Amino acid sequence: MRPSRLLSFFAWPVMIGLVAALLLLITVPELRPAGWASSTAASNHHDNSFANLSYAHAVDRAAASVVNIYSRKVIETRRHPLADHPLYEKMFRNSGQQERVKSALGSGVIVSTEGYLLTNNHVIEGADEILVLLHDGRRAGATIIGNDPGSDLAVLKIELDNLTPISIGNPNQARVGDVVLAIGNPFGVGQTVTQGIISALSRYGLGISSYENYIQTDAAINPGNSGGALIDTHGNLLGINAAIIFDTVGIGFAVPADDAMKSLEDIIRYGRVVRGWLGLDAERLTPAAITALGLKNVSGLRVTNVFLNNPAHIAGIRPNDVITHINGQPIGNERQGLREVADLSPGTQVTVRILRPHSQGSLPEELEIEVTVGERPDNLEVNRT
């Protein structure tokens, strides 16, 4: 028999056998090789991983805790100064004391079953009436418990049952690049969710408020989002949306949740936010300052001002002293060091390690000074040394 005819004679039975074997493998799982299932599952998981990527679970957990806030302020217009003049009184006959209503909108976050809410101070500042609209359609008037202009936060309370407080996350574990979601009421259109990432942490020096420690995000935070929630992909609160830089895209800021909750607890307990204070101003020690002060290989903060009759002044700290440690912990930058003090209760004793520069050529003096932490005043326009 010729080879071509022999090949043709066996080809069809072989093809039929392969097709039959494949059908058996598909219909009878027990006949499949050991690695088949795992490799197939891994392939399917890889193919579906992007198709199934969704943050709906996170939104479902947090949405019921985010509310819309409508505030109303009555403004009285002044009577025209010529209204009582004999020559002009007819012109201003109907221009007596008048009132006009100024409305504002924003968002808030329910943080307890007792009805406490966090929002921004600028959302409700000066309001005569505040209405809160819940995600489930219920509405209630809100009472202002207190505010903290220093961080632009306010605490409200509503009297309703079956409230859903948001789960509080840990901003200290957040990282630049983490995905976050902003929930609020932009432009009054209703609850809206936007998505982005954490662009930066511990932002300060922006001139937005006097006490700044912001999470920066590129998630859209539009007018009306103020006071809303910035959450992680599990639905936990990372921050209270606070501000945007106008005329830019993708630059928004939120007050970290731990800072916001401390403000809430202080306001409920004391009626105000209590922050520790050393009674000084300080700046990062730059290479130029190190040279000017005759120092070498030093990191810390240079004291620029000391407030008279306040903790640092009483303890003997002077301008140009360099703070290197507080309670044995090295100070990396001015924000880190002074924020650690702000978290302490007034009356707490801290040990401040300083280098005191002397005349050119002499070594700086290293001192450890005990300082009793004071309370940071709302108005820092007090005497400096």
Short mmCIF file of C-alpha atoms in Angstrom, two decimals:
data_model
loop_
_atom_site.label_atom_id
_atom_site.label_comp_id
_atom_site.label_asym_id
_atom_site.label_seq_id
_atom_site.Cartn_x
_atom_site.Cartn_y
_atom_site.Cartn_z
CA MET A 1 0.00 0.00 0.00
CA ARG A 2 1.34 3.43 -0.95
CA PRO A 3 2.37 5.73 1.97
CA SER A 4 -0.18 8.43 0.95
CA ARG A 5 -3.03 5.96 0.94
CA LEU A 6 -1.82 4.53 4.27
CA LEU A 7 -1.80 8.03 5.83
CA SER A 8 -5.26 8.75 4.50
CA PHE A 9 -6.49 5.41 5.86
CA PHE A 10 -5.41 6.32 9.47
CA ALA A 11 -6.15 10.08 9.44
CA TRP A 12 -9.92 9.93 9.82
CA PRO A 13 -9.93 7.47 12.75
CA VAL A 14 -7.31 9.59 14.57
CA MET A 15 -9.31 12.81 14.08
CA ILE A 16 -12.49 11.13 15.25
CA GLY A 17 -10.66 9.80 18.30
CA LEU A 18 -9.29 13.27 19.23
CA VAL A 19 -12.73 14.87 18.92
CA ALA A 20 -14.25 12.11 21.08
CA ALA A 21 -11.53 12.56 23.72
CA LEU A 22 -12.10 16.32 23.83
CA LEU A 23 -15.84 15.85 24.26
CA LEU A 24 -15.21 13.43 27.11
CA LEU A 25 -12.88 15.91 28.86
CA ILE A 26 -15.52 18.62 28.59
CA THR A 27 -18.48 16.53 29.72
CA VAL A 28 -16.76 14.34 32.33
CA PRO A 29 -14.67 16.52 34.74
CA GLU A 30 -13.22 13.45 36.49
CA LEU A 31 -11.20 12.61 33.36
CA ARG A 32 -9.45 16.01 33.22
CA PRO A 33 -5.74 16.33 34.13
CA ALA A 34 -4.94 17.72 37.62
CA GLY A 35 -3.75 21.14 36.40
CA TRP A 36 -6.69 21.76 34.07
CA ALA A 37 -9.11 23.24 36.65
CA SER A 38 -6.61 25.55 38.35
CA SER A 39 -5.22 26.91 35.09
CA THR A 40 -8.70 27.43 33.67
CA ALA A 41 -9.91 29.16 36.84
CA ALA A 42 -6.85 31.39 36.92
CA SER A 43 -7.42 32.31 33.29
CA ASN A 44 -11.09 33.09 33.93
CA HIS A 45 -10.23 35.13 37.03
CA HIS A 46 -7.67 37.13 35.07
CA ASP A 47 -10.13 37.76 32.25
CA ASN A 48 -12.91 38.83 34.62
CA SER A 49 -10.83 40.81 37.15
CA PHE A 50 -11.23 44.09 35.32
CA ALA A 51 -14.78 43.39 34.19
CA ASN A 52 -15.82 42.83 37.85
CA LEU A 53 -13.91 45.82 39.26
CA SER A 54 -16.54 47.87 41.09
CA TYR A 55 -16.79 50.05 44.18
CA ALA A 56 -20.53 49.52 44.58
CA HIS A 57 -20.02 47.67 47.86
CA ALA A 58 -18.10 50.60 49.34
CA VAL A 59 -20.76 53.06 48.20
CA ASP A 60 -23.54 50.85 49.60
CA ARG A 61 -21.82 50.84 53.01
CA ALA A 62 -21.32 54.60 53.16
CA ALA A 63 -24.13 56.22 51.15
CA ALA A 64 -26.77 56.03 53.88
CA SER A 65 -24.46 57.97 56.22
CA VAL A 66 -23.97 60.95 53.89
CA VAL A 67 -26.65 63.64 54.03
CA ASN A 68 -27.55 66.80 52.14
CA ILE A 69 -27.51 70.02 54.16
CA TYR A 70 -29.51 73.12 53.28
CA SER A 71 -28.90 76.24 55.34
CA ARG A 72 -30.88 79.46 55.38
CA LYS A 73 -29.73 82.84 56.64
CA VAL A 74 -31.89 85.95 56.95
CA ILE A 75 -29.99 89.14 56.14
CA GLU A 76 -31.44 92.53 57.04
CA THR A 77 -30.71 95.31 54.57
CA ARG A 78 -29.96 98.72 56.03
CA ARG A 79 -32.31 101.63 55.59
CA HIS A 80 -30.96 104.24 53.17
CA PRO A 81 -29.43 107.21 55.09
CA LEU A 82 -31.46 109.74 53.02
CA ALA A 83 -34.77 107.97 53.62
CA ASP A 84 -35.74 110.41 56.41
CA HIS A 85 -34.54 113.55 54.64
CA PRO A 86 -37.45 115.90 53.77
CA LEU A 87 -36.28 116.31 50.17
CA TYR A 88 -35.86 112.58 49.50
CA GLU A 89 -38.33 110.82 51.76
CA LYS A 90 -40.82 110.32 48.87
CA MET A 91 -38.14 108.55 46.86
CA PHE A 92 -37.48 106.13 49.72
CA ARG A 93 -41.03 105.84 51.02
CA ASN A 94 -41.12 102.07 50.52
CA SER A 95 -37.49 101.37 51.27
CA GLY A 96 -37.68 100.65 54.98
CA GLN A 97 -35.79 97.91 56.77
CA GLN A 98 -35.97 94.86 54.54
CA GLU A 99 -34.91 91.27 54.79
CA ARG A 100 -33.46 88.95 52.22
CA VAL A 101 -32.74 85.26 52.50
CA LYS A 102 -29.38 83.75 51.67
CA SER A 103 -29.35 80.00 51.08
CA ALA A 104 -26.43 77.61 50.96
CA LEU A 105 -26.04 73.90 50.37
CA GLY A 106 -23.53 71.31 51.37
CA SER A 107 -23.14 67.81 52.69
CA GLY A 108 -22.60 66.11 56.01
CA VAL A 109 -21.71 62.73 57.50
CA ILE A 110 -23.58 60.85 60.23
CA VAL A 111 -21.01 59.58 62.73
CA SER A 112 -23.18 58.26 65.58
CA THR A 113 -26.55 56.64 66.22
CA GLU A 114 -27.31 59.58 68.56
CA GLY A 115 -27.61 61.83 65.53
CA TYR A 116 -24.28 63.68 65.53
CA LEU A 117 -23.10 64.90 62.11
CA LEU A 118 -19.83 66.33 60.86
CA THR A 119 -19.77 69.01 58.19
CA ASN A 120 -17.76 72.10 57.24
CA ASN A 121 -18.14 75.24 59.27
CA HIS A 122 -18.51 77.37 56.15
CA VAL A 123 -21.58 75.34 55.14
CA ILE A 124 -23.60 76.39 58.20
CA GLU A 125 -21.80 79.53 59.43
CA GLY A 126 -24.32 82.17 60.50
CA ALA A 127 -27.31 80.04 59.47
CA ASP A 128 -30.70 80.74 61.06
CA GLU A 129 -32.15 77.46 59.89
CA ILE A 130 -30.56 74.16 58.85
CA LEU A 131 -32.39 71.32 57.10
CA VAL A 132 -30.85 67.86 56.74
CA LEU A 133 -32.07 65.50 54.02
CA LEU A 134 -31.19 61.83 54.52
CA HIS A 135 -30.41 59.27 51.83
CA ASP A 136 -33.68 57.42 52.60
CA GLY A 137 -35.75 60.54 51.96
CA ARG A 138 -36.33 61.57 55.58
CA ARG A 139 -35.63 65.14 56.63
CA ALA A 140 -35.03 66.91 59.91
CA GLY A 141 -34.00 70.24 61.32
CA ALA A 142 -30.48 70.32 62.75
CA THR A 143 -29.04 71.98 65.85
CA ILE A 144 -25.51 73.39 65.84
CA ILE A 145 -23.62 71.77 68.72
CA GLY A 146 -20.41 73.68 68.05
CA ASN A 147 -17.81 74.55 65.47
CA ASP A 148 -14.08 74.79 64.94
CA PRO A 149 -13.18 77.60 62.53
CA GLY A 150 -9.52 76.62 62.88
CA SER A 151 -10.12 73.43 60.89
CA ASP A 152 -13.39 74.52 59.20
CA LEU A 153 -15.44 71.82 60.93
CA ALA A 154 -18.84 71.94 62.60
CA VAL A 155 -20.89 69.44 64.60
CA LEU A 156 -24.66 69.19 64.08
CA LYS A 157 -27.30 67.03 65.73
CA ILE A 158 -30.57 65.69 64.38
CA GLU A 159 -33.33 63.93 66.30
CA LEU A 160 -34.19 60.83 64.23
CA ASP A 161 -34.23 57.11 64.90
CA ASN A 162 -32.59 54.29 62.93
CA LEU A 163 -29.63 56.33 61.74
CA THR A 164 -26.69 54.67 59.99
CA PRO A 165 -23.34 56.02 61.22
CA ILE A 166 -20.43 55.68 58.86
CA SER A 167 -17.57 53.30 59.57
CA ILE A 168 -14.48 55.30 60.58
CA GLY A 169 -11.29 54.38 58.74
CA ASN A 170 -7.66 55.01 59.64
CA PRO A 171 -6.14 57.86 57.60
CA ASN A 172 -2.73 57.07 59.10
CA GLN A 173 -2.66 53.87 57.04
CA ALA A 174 -3.65 55.63 53.82
CA ARG A 175 -1.02 55.88 51.10
CA VAL A 176 -0.52 58.12 48.13
CA GLY A 177 -2.02 56.28 45.17
CA ASP A 178 -4.85 54.62 47.12
CA VAL A 179 -8.23 54.78 45.38
CA VAL A 180 -10.79 56.96 47.18
CA LEU A 181 -14.40 57.96 46.57
CA ALA A 182 -16.01 61.33 47.33
CA ILE A 183 -19.71 61.33 48.23
CA GLY A 184 -21.73 64.52 48.47
CA ASN A 185 -24.36 66.81 46.96
CA PRO A 186 -22.57 68.81 44.25
CA PHE A 187 -24.51 71.81 42.92
CA GLY A 188 -27.61 70.48 44.69
CA VAL A 189 -28.22 67.78 42.09
CA GLY A 190 -28.46 65.05 44.73
CA GLN A 191 -26.09 62.51 46.19
CA THR A 192 -23.22 61.88 43.79
CA VAL A 193 -20.12 59.69 43.92
CA THR A 194 -16.81 60.59 42.26
CA GLN A 195 -13.64 58.54 42.17
CA GLY A 196 -9.94 59.33 42.27
CA ILE A 197 -6.78 58.62 44.22
CA ILE A 198 -4.97 60.12 47.17
CA SER A 199 -2.60 62.63 45.60
CA ALA A 200 -0.76 63.71 48.75
CA LEU A 201 -0.95 63.52 52.55
CA SER A 202 -0.46 66.08 55.33
CA ARG A 203 -0.89 69.11 53.09
CA TYR A 204 -0.59 72.43 54.93
CA GLY A 205 0.36 76.04 54.34
CA LEU A 206 -2.48 76.49 51.85
CA GLY A 207 -4.15 79.42 53.60
CA ILE A 208 -7.50 77.61 53.69
CA SER A 209 -7.72 77.46 57.49
CA SER A 210 -5.46 78.14 60.45
CA TYR A 211 -5.02 74.46 61.34
CA GLU A 212 -4.25 72.49 58.18
CA ASN A 213 -3.45 68.82 57.78
CA TYR A 214 -5.24 67.82 54.59
CA ILE A 215 -5.58 64.72 52.47
CA GLN A 216 -5.23 65.85 48.85
CA THR A 217 -7.23 64.00 46.20
CA ASP A 218 -8.09 64.29 42.53
CA ALA A 219 -11.61 62.92 43.13
CA ALA A 220 -13.98 65.68 42.02
CA ILE A 221 -15.07 67.83 44.99
CA ASN A 222 -17.46 70.42 43.59
CA PRO A 223 -19.47 73.16 45.34
CA GLY A 224 -22.02 71.35 47.50
CA ASN A 225 -19.62 68.48 48.25
CA SER A 226 -18.23 70.41 51.22
CA GLY A 227 -18.77 68.41 54.40
CA GLY A 228 -19.28 65.15 52.51
CA ALA A 229 -17.36 61.92 52.89
CA LEU A 230 -14.07 60.82 51.40
CA ILE A 231 -14.07 57.02 51.74
CA ASP A 232 -11.76 54.15 50.93
CA THR A 233 -12.67 51.21 48.70
CA HIS A 234 -14.19 49.40 51.68
CA GLY A 235 -16.58 52.23 52.53
CA ASN A 236 -14.66 53.52 55.56
CA LEU A 237 -14.44 57.26 56.22
CA LEU A 238 -10.98 58.69 55.53
CA GLY A 239 -11.84 62.38 55.58
CA ILE A 240 -14.41 65.17 55.48
CA ASN A 241 -14.33 66.94 52.11
CA ALA A 242 -13.42 70.53 52.80
CA ALA A 243 -12.08 72.58 49.93
CA ILE A 244 -11.01 72.82 46.33
CA ILE A 245 -8.62 75.15 44.55
CA PHE A 246 -10.75 77.05 42.08
CA ASP A 247 -9.76 77.31 38.44
CA THR A 248 -8.01 73.95 38.71
CA VAL A 249 -9.01 70.39 37.95
CA GLY A 250 -8.22 67.52 40.28
CA ILE A 251 -7.06 69.37 43.40
CA GLY A 252 -9.34 68.85 46.37
CA PHE A 253 -8.73 68.56 50.11
CA ALA A 254 -10.29 66.65 52.99
CA VAL A 255 -9.82 66.86 56.77
CA PRO A 256 -8.54 63.46 57.99
CA ALA A 257 -11.19 61.44 59.80
CA ASP A 258 -9.17 61.10 63.01
CA ASP A 259 -8.70 64.89 63.24
CA ALA A 260 -12.40 65.40 62.53
CA MET A 261 -13.48 62.88 65.18
CA LYS A 262 -11.21 64.48 67.79
CA SER A 263 -12.79 67.84 66.99
CA LEU A 264 -16.25 66.31 67.35
CA GLU A 265 -15.41 64.71 70.70
CA ASP A 266 -13.92 67.96 72.05
CA ILE A 267 -16.88 70.02 70.88
CA ILE A 268 -19.36 67.64 72.52
CA ARG A 269 -17.34 67.51 75.74
CA TYR A 270 -15.98 71.05 76.08
CA GLY A 271 -17.99 73.09 73.58
CA ARG A 272 -14.80 73.85 71.66
CA VAL A 273 -11.75 72.11 70.23
CA VAL A 274 -8.89 71.91 72.72
CA ARG A 275 -5.40 71.79 71.21
CA GLY A 276 -2.07 71.64 72.97
CA TRP A 277 0.39 74.49 72.36
CA LEU A 278 3.96 75.32 73.23
CA GLY A 279 3.52 79.03 72.60
CA LEU A 280 6.04 79.41 69.81
CA ASP A 281 6.41 79.62 66.05
CA ALA A 282 8.97 77.42 64.30
CA GLU A 283 10.20 76.65 60.83
CA ARG A 284 12.12 73.84 59.20
CA LEU A 285 15.87 74.09 59.64
CA THR A 286 17.22 74.79 56.16
CA PRO A 287 20.84 74.31 55.06
CA ALA A 288 21.25 78.10 54.95
CA ALA A 289 19.95 78.42 58.53
CA ILE A 290 22.26 75.61 59.69
CA THR A 291 25.25 77.50 58.29
CA ALA A 292 24.10 80.84 59.70
CA LEU A 293 23.66 79.37 63.18
CA GLY A 294 27.05 77.65 63.09
CA LEU A 295 25.57 74.14 63.28
CA LYS A 296 26.54 70.92 61.52
CA ASN A 297 24.59 67.78 60.62
CA VAL A 298 21.47 68.84 62.51
CA SER A 299 17.81 68.36 61.68
CA GLY A 300 14.95 69.96 63.52
CA LEU A 301 13.01 73.19 63.88
CA ARG A 302 14.33 76.69 64.37
CA VAL A 303 12.26 78.72 66.82
CA THR A 304 11.32 81.96 65.08
CA ASN A 305 9.04 83.54 67.70
CA VAL A 306 8.16 82.92 71.32
CA PHE A 307 4.88 84.23 72.73
CA LEU A 308 5.25 86.19 75.95
CA ASN A 309 4.00 84.59 79.18
CA ASN A 310 3.17 81.36 77.39
CA PRO A 311 4.62 77.83 77.88
CA ALA A 312 7.84 78.12 75.85
CA HIS A 313 8.62 81.59 77.23
CA ILE A 314 8.00 80.48 80.81
CA ALA A 315 10.19 77.41 80.33
CA GLY A 316 13.08 79.48 78.93
CA ILE A 317 13.01 78.65 75.21
CA ARG A 318 14.35 81.48 73.05
CA PRO A 319 14.20 82.52 69.39
CA ASN A 320 16.86 80.74 67.28
CA ASP A 321 16.87 77.72 69.60
CA VAL A 322 16.73 74.56 67.51
CA ILE A 323 14.25 71.90 68.64
CA THR A 324 15.56 68.45 67.76
CA HIS A 325 13.37 66.15 69.90
CA ILE A 326 10.06 66.22 71.77
CA ASN A 327 9.66 63.51 74.41
CA GLY A 328 12.65 61.72 72.93
CA GLN A 329 11.20 61.58 69.42
CA PRO A 330 13.17 63.29 66.64
CA ILE A 331 11.36 66.08 64.83
CA GLY A 332 11.30 65.72 61.06
CA ASN A 333 9.40 68.86 60.07
CA GLU A 334 7.44 71.68 61.63
CA ARG A 335 4.07 70.15 60.84
CA GLN A 336 4.88 66.82 62.39
CA GLY A 337 6.38 68.27 65.57
CA LEU A 338 3.80 70.93 66.31
CA ARG A 339 0.92 68.60 65.40
CA GLU A 340 2.14 66.05 67.94
CA VAL A 341 1.99 68.80 70.55
CA ALA A 342 -1.47 69.85 69.37
CA ASP A 343 -2.71 66.33 70.09
CA LEU A 344 -1.60 66.59 73.73
CA SER A 345 -3.89 67.79 76.49
CA PRO A 346 -3.12 71.14 78.10
CA GLY A 347 -1.24 70.60 81.35
CA THR A 348 0.81 67.71 79.94
CA GLN A 349 4.54 67.86 80.65
CA VAL A 350 6.83 67.38 77.65
CA THR A 351 10.59 67.24 77.40
CA VAL A 352 11.96 69.44 74.63
CA ARG A 353 15.56 68.87 73.54
CA ILE A 354 17.14 71.93 71.97
CA LEU A 355 20.44 73.13 70.59
CA ARG A 356 21.23 76.71 71.57
CA PRO A 357 23.70 78.35 69.15
CA HIS A 358 26.38 80.60 70.61
CA SER A 359 28.91 82.95 69.12
CA GLN A 360 30.65 81.99 65.88
CA GLY A 361 33.18 79.23 66.46
CA SER A 362 31.82 77.91 69.77
CA LEU A 363 29.84 74.72 70.00
CA PRO A 364 26.06 74.93 70.50
CA GLU A 365 24.70 74.10 73.94
CA GLU A 366 22.44 71.03 74.16
CA LEU A 367 19.63 71.40 76.67
CA GLU A 368 16.59 69.41 77.75
CA ILE A 369 13.77 71.67 78.93
CA GLU A 370 10.55 70.63 80.63
CA VAL A 371 7.56 72.50 79.19
CA THR A 372 3.97 72.41 80.42
CA VAL A 373 1.71 72.29 77.37
CA GLY A 374 -0.83 75.11 77.19
CA GLU A 375 -4.04 75.48 75.20
CA ARG A 376 -3.79 76.97 71.75
CA PRO A 377 -5.86 80.19 71.65
CA ASP A 378 -8.27 80.87 68.83
CA ASN A 379 -6.62 84.22 68.19
CA LEU A 380 -2.84 84.18 68.03
CA GLU A 381 -2.53 87.94 67.84
CA VAL A 382 -0.74 88.08 71.19
CA ASN A 383 2.63 89.46 72.19
CA ARG A 384 5.78 87.84 70.88
CA THR A 385 9.26 88.21 72.31
#
